[in-house]
CSV table of C-alpha atoms in Angstrom, one decimal:
chain,number,residue,atom,x,y,z
A,30,MET,CA,-9.3,-23.6,-33.2
A,31,THR,CA,-10.8,-22.7,-29.9
A,32,SER,CA,-9.8,-19.5,-28.1
A,33,GLN,CA,-7.9,-19.8,-24.9
A,34,LEU,CA,-8.4,-17.7,-21.7
A,35,PHE,CA,-5.4,-15.3,-22.1
A,36,ALA,CA,-6.1,-12.9,-19.2
A,37,ILE,CA,-8.4,-11.5,-16.6
A,38,CYS,CA,-8.4,-7.8,-17.3
A,39,PHE,CA,-8.9,-4.9,-14.8
A,40,ASN,CA,-9.8,-1.5,-16.0
A,41,ALA,CA,-8.0,0.6,-13.5
A,42,THR,CA,-7.6,4.3,-12.6
A,43,ARG,CA,-3.9,3.6,-11.8
A,44,PRO,CA,-2.9,0.4,-13.7
A,45,SER,CA,0.7,0.4,-12.5
A,46,GLY,CA,-0.3,0.8,-8.8
A,47,LEU,CA,-2.9,-1.8,-9.0
A,48,ALA,CA,-0.5,-4.2,-10.7
A,49,ARG,CA,1.9,-3.8,-7.8
A,50,PHE,CA,-0.8,-4.4,-5.3
A,51,TRP,CA,-1.9,-7.7,-6.9
A,52,SER,CA,1.7,-8.7,-7.5
A,53,GLY,CA,2.4,-8.3,-3.9
A,54,VAL,CA,-0.8,-10.1,-2.7
A,55,LEU,CA,-0.4,-13.1,-5.0
A,56,GLY,CA,3.4,-13.2,-5.3
A,57,TRP,CA,3.1,-13.1,-9.1
A,58,GLU,CA,5.8,-11.6,-11.3
A,59,LEU,CA,5.3,-8.1,-12.7
A,60,ALA,CA,5.8,-7.9,-16.5
A,61,ASP,CA,5.2,-5.6,-19.4
A,62,GLY,CA,2.2,-7.0,-21.3
A,63,PRO,CA,1.5,-6.9,-25.0
A,64,ASP,CA,0.8,-3.4,-26.4
A,65,ASP,CA,2.4,-1.8,-23.4
A,66,ASP,CA,-0.2,-3.2,-21.0
A,67,ILE,CA,1.0,-4.0,-17.4
A,68,ALA,CA,0.6,-7.6,-16.4
A,69,ILE,CA,1.3,-10.0,-13.6
A,70,LEU,CA,2.2,-13.5,-14.6
A,71,PRO,CA,1.1,-16.8,-12.9
A,72,PRO,CA,3.7,-19.2,-11.6
A,73,ASP,CA,2.2,-21.9,-13.9
A,74,PRO,CA,2.8,-20.9,-17.5
A,75,ALA,CA,-0.5,-22.7,-18.4
A,76,GLY,CA,-2.5,-20.3,-16.2
A,77,PHE,CA,-4.0,-17.0,-17.2
A,78,ARG,CA,-2.2,-13.7,-16.6
A,79,ILE,CA,-3.8,-10.6,-15.1
A,80,LEU,CA,-3.7,-7.4,-17.2
A,81,PHE,CA,-4.2,-3.9,-15.9
A,82,LEU,CA,-5.6,-1.4,-18.5
A,83,PRO,CA,-6.3,2.3,-18.1
A,84,GLY,CA,-9.9,3.1,-17.4
A,85,GLN,CA,-11.7,6.1,-15.8
A,86,GLU,CA,-15.2,4.6,-15.5
A,87,PRO,CA,-16.5,5.5,-12.0
A,88,LYS,CA,-17.3,2.5,-9.8
A,89,THR,CA,-21.1,2.1,-9.3
A,90,GLY,CA,-22.1,-0.8,-7.0
A,91,GLN,CA,-20.3,-4.1,-6.6
A,92,ASN,CA,-18.4,-5.6,-9.5
A,93,ARG,CA,-19.9,-8.5,-11.3
A,94,ALA,CA,-16.8,-10.6,-10.6
A,95,HIS,CA,-14.3,-10.9,-7.8
A,96,PHE,CA,-11.4,-13.2,-6.9
A,97,ASP,CA,-11.7,-15.7,-4.1
A,98,LEU,CA,-8.2,-16.3,-2.6
A,99,THR,CA,-7.5,-19.6,-0.9
A,100,SER,CA,-5.8,-20.3,2.5
A,101,THR,CA,-3.9,-23.3,3.8
A,102,SER,CA,-4.5,-22.5,7.4
A,103,ALA,CA,-6.0,-19.8,9.7
A,104,GLU,CA,-2.5,-18.3,10.0
A,105,ASP,CA,-2.1,-18.3,6.3
A,106,GLN,CA,-5.4,-16.5,5.9
A,107,ARG,CA,-4.4,-13.8,8.5
A,108,ARG,CA,-1.1,-13.3,6.6
A,109,THR,CA,-2.8,-12.8,3.3
A,110,VAL,CA,-5.2,-10.3,4.9
A,111,ALA,CA,-2.4,-8.4,6.6
A,112,ARG,CA,-0.3,-8.3,3.4
A,113,ALA,CA,-3.3,-6.9,1.4
A,114,LEU,CA,-3.9,-4.2,4.1
A,115,GLU,CA,-0.3,-3.3,4.2
A,116,LEU,CA,-0.3,-2.9,0.4
A,117,GLY,CA,-3.3,-0.6,0.4
A,118,GLY,CA,-6.3,-2.8,0.6
A,119,LYS,CA,-9.1,-2.3,3.1
A,120,HIS,CA,-11.9,-4.2,4.8
A,121,ILE,CA,-15.4,-3.7,3.4
A,122,ASP,CA,-18.9,-4.7,4.3
A,123,VAL,CA,-21.0,-6.3,1.5
A,124,GLY,CA,-23.5,-7.9,3.8
A,125,GLN,CA,-21.4,-10.8,5.0
A,126,LEU,CA,-22.4,-12.3,8.4
A,127,PRO,CA,-20.1,-12.3,11.4
A,128,GLU,CA,-20.0,-16.1,11.6
A,129,GLU,CA,-18.8,-16.5,8.1
A,130,GLY,CA,-15.2,-17.5,7.9
A,131,HIS,CA,-14.1,-15.6,4.8
A,132,VAL,CA,-12.7,-12.0,4.9
A,133,VAL,CA,-14.0,-9.4,2.4
A,134,LEU,CA,-11.6,-6.8,1.2
A,135,ALA,CA,-11.2,-4.2,-1.5
A,136,ASP,CA,-8.1,-3.4,-3.5
A,137,PRO,CA,-6.8,0.2,-3.8
A,138,ASP,CA,-9.2,0.8,-6.7
A,139,GLY,CA,-12.2,-0.5,-4.8
A,140,ASN,CA,-12.5,-3.9,-6.4
A,141,GLU,CA,-13.9,-6.5,-4.0
A,142,PHE,CA,-12.2,-9.8,-3.3
A,143,CYS,CA,-12.4,-12.5,-0.6
A,144,VAL,CA,-9.8,-14.4,1.4
A,145,ILE,CA,-11.4,-17.7,2.0
A,146,GLU,CA,-10.9,-19.7,5.2
A,147,ALA,CA,-8.9,-23.0,5.1
A,148,GLY,CA,-10.7,-26.2,4.5
A,149,ASN,CA,-13.0,-25.1,1.7
A,150,ASN,CA,-13.5,-28.3,-0.2
A,151,PHE,CA,-14.8,-26.7,-3.4
A,152,LEU,CA,-11.6,-24.7,-3.8
A,153,ALA,CA,-9.2,-27.5,-2.9
A,154,ASP,CA,-6.3,-27.9,-5.3
A,155,THR,CA,-7.1,-24.8,-7.3
A,156,GLY,CA,-4.2,-22.6,-6.4
A,157,THR,CA,-3.9,-19.1,-4.8
A,158,ILE,CA,-6.8,-17.8,-6.8
A,159,GLY,CA,-9.3,-20.4,-6.0
A,160,ALA,CA,-12.1,-18.9,-8.1
A,161,LEU,CA,-13.2,-16.0,-10.1
A,162,ALA,CA,-16.7,-15.7,-8.6
A,163,CYS,CA,-19.2,-14.0,-11.0
A,164,ASP,CA,-22.7,-12.7,-10.8
A,165,GLY,CA,-24.4,-14.5,-13.7
A,166,THR,CA,-27.0,-16.8,-15.0
A,167,GLN,CA,-26.9,-20.5,-15.7
A,168,GLU,CA,-27.0,-19.7,-19.4
A,169,VAL,CA,-23.8,-17.7,-19.2
A,170,GLY,CA,-22.1,-20.6,-17.4
A,171,TYR,CA,-23.0,-22.9,-20.2
A,172,PHE,CA,-21.8,-20.4,-22.8
A,173,TRP,CA,-18.4,-20.1,-21.2
A,174,SER,CA,-18.1,-23.9,-20.8
A,175,GLU,CA,-18.6,-24.3,-24.6
A,176,ALA,CA,-16.6,-21.2,-25.5
A,177,LEU,CA,-13.5,-22.3,-23.7
A,178,ARG,CA,-14.2,-26.0,-23.9
A,179,TRP,CA,-13.8,-26.2,-20.1
A,180,PRO,CA,-16.0,-28.8,-18.4
A,181,LEU,CA,-18.7,-27.9,-16.0
A,182,VAL,CA,-17.6,-28.9,-12.5
A,183,TRP,CA,-20.8,-27.6,-10.8
A,184,ASP,CA,-24.3,-27.3,-12.1
A,185,GLN,CA,-27.0,-27.2,-9.4
A,186,ASP,CA,-29.8,-24.8,-8.5
A,187,GLN,CA,-28.9,-22.6,-11.5
A,188,GLU,CA,-25.4,-22.1,-10.1
A,189,THR,CA,-22.6,-23.2,-12.4
A,190,ALA,CA,-18.8,-23.5,-12.3
A,191,ILE,CA,-16.2,-24.4,-14.9
A,192,GLN,CA,-12.5,-25.3,-14.6
A,193,SER,CA,-9.8,-25.9,-17.2
A,194,PRO,CA,-9.0,-29.6,-17.9
A,195,ASN,CA,-5.6,-28.8,-16.6
A,196,GLY,CA,-7.0,-27.7,-13.2
A,197,GLY,CA,-6.4,-24.3,-11.5
A,198,THR,CA,-8.8,-21.5,-10.9
A,199,LYS,CA,-12.5,-22.2,-11.2
A,200,ILE,CA,-14.9,-19.7,-12.7
A,201,THR,CA,-18.3,-19.6,-11.0
A,202,TRP,CA,-21.7,-18.0,-11.6
A,203,GLY,CA,-24.1,-17.6,-8.7
A,204,GLY,CA,-27.4,-17.8,-10.6
A,205,PRO,CA,-30.4,-15.6,-9.9
A,206,PRO,CA,-31.1,-13.0,-8.8
A,207,VAL,CA,-28.5,-11.3,-11.1
A,208,ALA,CA,-28.0,-7.6,-10.3
A,209,PRO,CA,-28.7,-5.2,-13.2
A,210,LYS,CA,-25.6,-4.3,-15.2
A,211,ARG,CA,-24.5,-0.7,-14.7
A,212,GLY,CA,-22.0,0.4,-17.3
A,213,PRO,CA,-19.0,-1.4,-18.5
A,214,ASN,CA,-17.5,-4.1,-16.3
A,215,ARG,CA,-14.3,-3.3,-14.6
A,216,LEU,CA,-13.2,-7.0,-14.8
A,217,PHE,CA,-13.5,-8.9,-18.1
A,218,PHE,CA,-12.1,-11.9,-19.9
A,219,GLU,CA,-9.6,-11.6,-22.7
A,220,LEU,CA,-9.3,-14.6,-25.1
A,221,ALA,CA,-6.5,-15.3,-27.5
A,222,LEU,CA,-6.5,-17.2,-30.7
A,223,PRO,CA,-3.7,-19.5,-31.8
A,224,THR,CA,-1.5,-18.0,-34.5
A,225,ASP,CA,-2.9,-20.4,-37.1
A,226,ALA,CA,-6.5,-19.9,-36.2
A,227,ASP,CA,-9.2,-18.7,-38.5
A,228,ARG,CA,-10.3,-15.5,-36.8
A,229,GLU,CA,-13.7,-15.2,-38.5
A,230,ALA,CA,-14.6,-18.8,-38.0
A,231,GLU,CA,-13.9,-18.5,-34.3
A,232,ILE,CA,-15.9,-15.3,-34.0
A,233,ASP,CA,-18.7,-17.0,-35.8
A,234,ARG,CA,-18.5,-20.0,-33.4
A,235,LEU,CA,-18.7,-17.7,-30.4
A,236,ILE,CA,-21.7,-15.9,-31.8
A,237,SER,CA,-23.4,-19.2,-32.6
A,238,LEU,CA,-23.0,-20.0,-28.9
A,239,GLY,CA,-24.7,-16.8,-27.8
A,240,ALA,CA,-22.2,-14.0,-28.0
A,241,LYS,CA,-22.9,-10.7,-29.7
A,242,ARG,CA,-20.7,-8.1,-31.3
A,243,ALA,CA,-20.3,-5.0,-29.0
A,244,ASP,CA,-21.3,-1.6,-30.4
A,245,THR,CA,-17.8,-0.4,-29.9
A,246,GLY,CA,-16.4,-3.3,-32.1
A,247,GLU,CA,-12.7,-3.0,-31.8
A,248,ALA,CA,-11.3,-2.8,-28.2
A,249,GLY,CA,-7.9,-1.4,-29.1
A,250,GLU,CA,-5.3,-2.6,-31.6
A,251,GLY,CA,-5.5,-6.4,-32.1
A,252,ARG,CA,-8.6,-6.9,-30.0
A,253,LEU,CA,-12.2,-7.4,-30.9
A,254,ARG,CA,-14.9,-6.7,-28.3
A,255,LEU,CA,-17.9,-9.0,-27.8
A,256,LEU,CA,-20.7,-9.5,-25.3
A,257,ASP,CA,-21.6,-12.8,-23.6
A,258,PRO,CA,-25.2,-13.8,-23.1
A,259,ASP,CA,-25.4,-11.8,-19.9
A,260,GLY,CA,-24.1,-8.7,-21.6
A,261,ASN,CA,-20.7,-8.8,-20.1
A,262,GLU,CA,-17.9,-7.4,-22.3
A,263,PHE,CA,-15.0,-9.7,-23.3
A,264,SER,CA,-12.3,-9.3,-25.9
A,265,VAL,CA,-10.6,-11.6,-28.3
A,266,ARG,CA,-7.0,-10.9,-29.1
A,267,VAL,CA,-6.4,-11.7,-32.7
A,268,PRO,CA,-3.1,-12.9,-34.3
A,269,ARG,CA,-1.0,-10.4,-36.2
């Protein structure tokens, strides 16, 4: 049986503080995750959670992935930005132009995210997190479409995007040029297998699609670490 997207994980210097920040920005409930992880839970039970894990890797350059938050109006965008700043976020410059309508911020751990202006048709009806925008190739977009069995909702000029058949957040890849990878990613996917799944068969399926086993192998108790075709780490949570 196919793995499901269980969580987007942040490696964080202060997991509890970062969890409180994102809980406040998104309005998602704080909860203790599996294995004493700290999580925030989406309002829709079918959505992915966000897990905050301890990590001391220094930040070098921009992350390969960031959240794009949606807005229903100009005032709603201003409220989201003000709330993020009040909770410890800050404005940053990543080369955005003054005439662009989105606002670029960083969370207290330096992770970039955008608050998108109202009226963005691509993110219509996606929810508060409109997209997880990733730096990546067309190949990796195809890989994740097959891995999760999520349909491609955009495939043009080597840019790709997928979305769950149930709707919600889109995952996008911007195509070339893709910045070189510098150390482990701070944000990564965690997949979960159904309790009756054949672990080895699913790992073999992911590898047949282009994944590789990571040198580190296990990523903590009950997790197996793999790499996608662009070399991004992801983990598979296995049934106990």
